Amino acid sequence: MPIFEYICKDCRQHFEAVVYGVQKPECPSCHSGRLEQQLSVFAVGAGRSAASSRPSAAPCGTCGDPRGPGSCALD
């Protein structure tokens, strides 16, 4: 039972959903199926350093790095 994070492409609602097998999640606000799956910060981070403990607005949209956009080494 994996838990995935999504952003609805119609109403921009951010939510988590438990997905069973081939089940397709839908937005709890507008019931749209047009969703963008997000990388979970929990799944990406393994430890915390002094640099990663400072708050940021949101994790990196490319790799999910909790330090925010531009913090990772991905090109």
Coordinates of C-alpha atoms in Angstrom, one line a residue:
M1 CA 0.0 0.0 0.0
P2 CA 2.2 2.9 -1.2
I3 CA 1.3 6.4 -0.3
F4 CA 1.8 8.9 -3.1
E5 CA 1.7 12.7 -3.1
Y6 CA -0.2 14.5 -5.9
I7 CA -1.1 18.0 -7.1
C8 CA -4.3 18.3 -9.1
K9 CA -3.8 19.9 -12.5
D10 CA -7.3 21.4 -12.4
C11 CA -7.6 23.0 -8.9
R12 CA -3.9 22.8 -7.7
Q13 CA -4.9 21.0 -4.5
H14 CA -2.0 19.1 -2.9
F15 CA -2.9 15.8 -1.3
E16 CA -1.7 12.3 -0.4
A17 CA -3.4 9.1 -1.5
V18 CA -3.0 5.4 -0.7
V19 CA -3.0 3.5 -4.0
Y20 CA -4.0 -0.1 -4.3
G21 CA -2.7 -2.1 -7.3
V22 CA -3.9 -0.4 -10.6
Q23 CA -6.4 1.9 -8.8
K24 CA -6.3 5.5 -10.1
P25 CA -6.5 8.3 -7.5
E26 CA -8.7 11.3 -7.9
C27 CA -8.6 14.8 -6.4
P28 CA -10.5 15.0 -3.1
S29 CA -11.6 18.6 -3.9
C30 CA -12.8 18.5 -7.5
H31 CA -12.7 14.7 -8.2
S32 CA -10.4 15.3 -11.3
G33 CA -8.2 12.5 -12.5
R34 CA -5.7 14.9 -14.0
L35 CA -3.0 14.6 -11.4
E36 CA 0.8 15.2 -11.2
Q37 CA 2.6 12.7 -9.0
Q38 CA 5.2 14.3 -6.7
L39 CA 8.3 12.9 -5.2
S40 CA 7.9 12.3 -1.5
V41 CA 10.4 14.1 0.7
F42 CA 10.2 11.1 3.1
A43 CA 11.3 8.7 0.3
V44 CA 14.3 10.9 -0.8
G45 CA 15.9 12.0 2.5
A46 CA 18.1 9.7 4.5
G47 CA 19.5 12.0 7.1
R48 CA 19.6 15.6 8.2
S49 CA 22.6 17.9 8.1
A50 CA 22.9 21.5 9.3
A51 CA 22.2 22.8 5.8
S52 CA 19.0 20.6 5.4
S53 CA 17.6 21.6 8.7
R54 CA 16.8 25.2 7.7
P55 CA 13.2 25.6 6.5
S56 CA 12.3 26.1 2.9
A57 CA 9.2 26.9 1.0
A58 CA 8.9 23.6 -0.8
P59 CA 11.1 20.6 -1.8
C60 CA 12.8 20.6 -5.2
G61 CA 10.4 19.8 -8.0
T62 CA 13.0 17.8 -9.9
C63 CA 14.5 15.5 -7.2
G64 CA 12.4 16.2 -4.1
D65 CA 15.4 17.5 -2.1
P66 CA 13.8 19.0 1.0
R67 CA 16.3 22.0 0.9
G68 CA 14.4 23.4 -2.0
P69 CA 15.0 24.1 -5.7
G70 CA 18.6 24.3 -6.8
S71 CA 19.9 22.4 -3.8
C72 CA 20.6 19.1 -5.5
A73 CA 23.4 18.2 -7.9
L74 CA 21.0 17.2 -10.8
D75 CA 21.4 19.0 -14.1

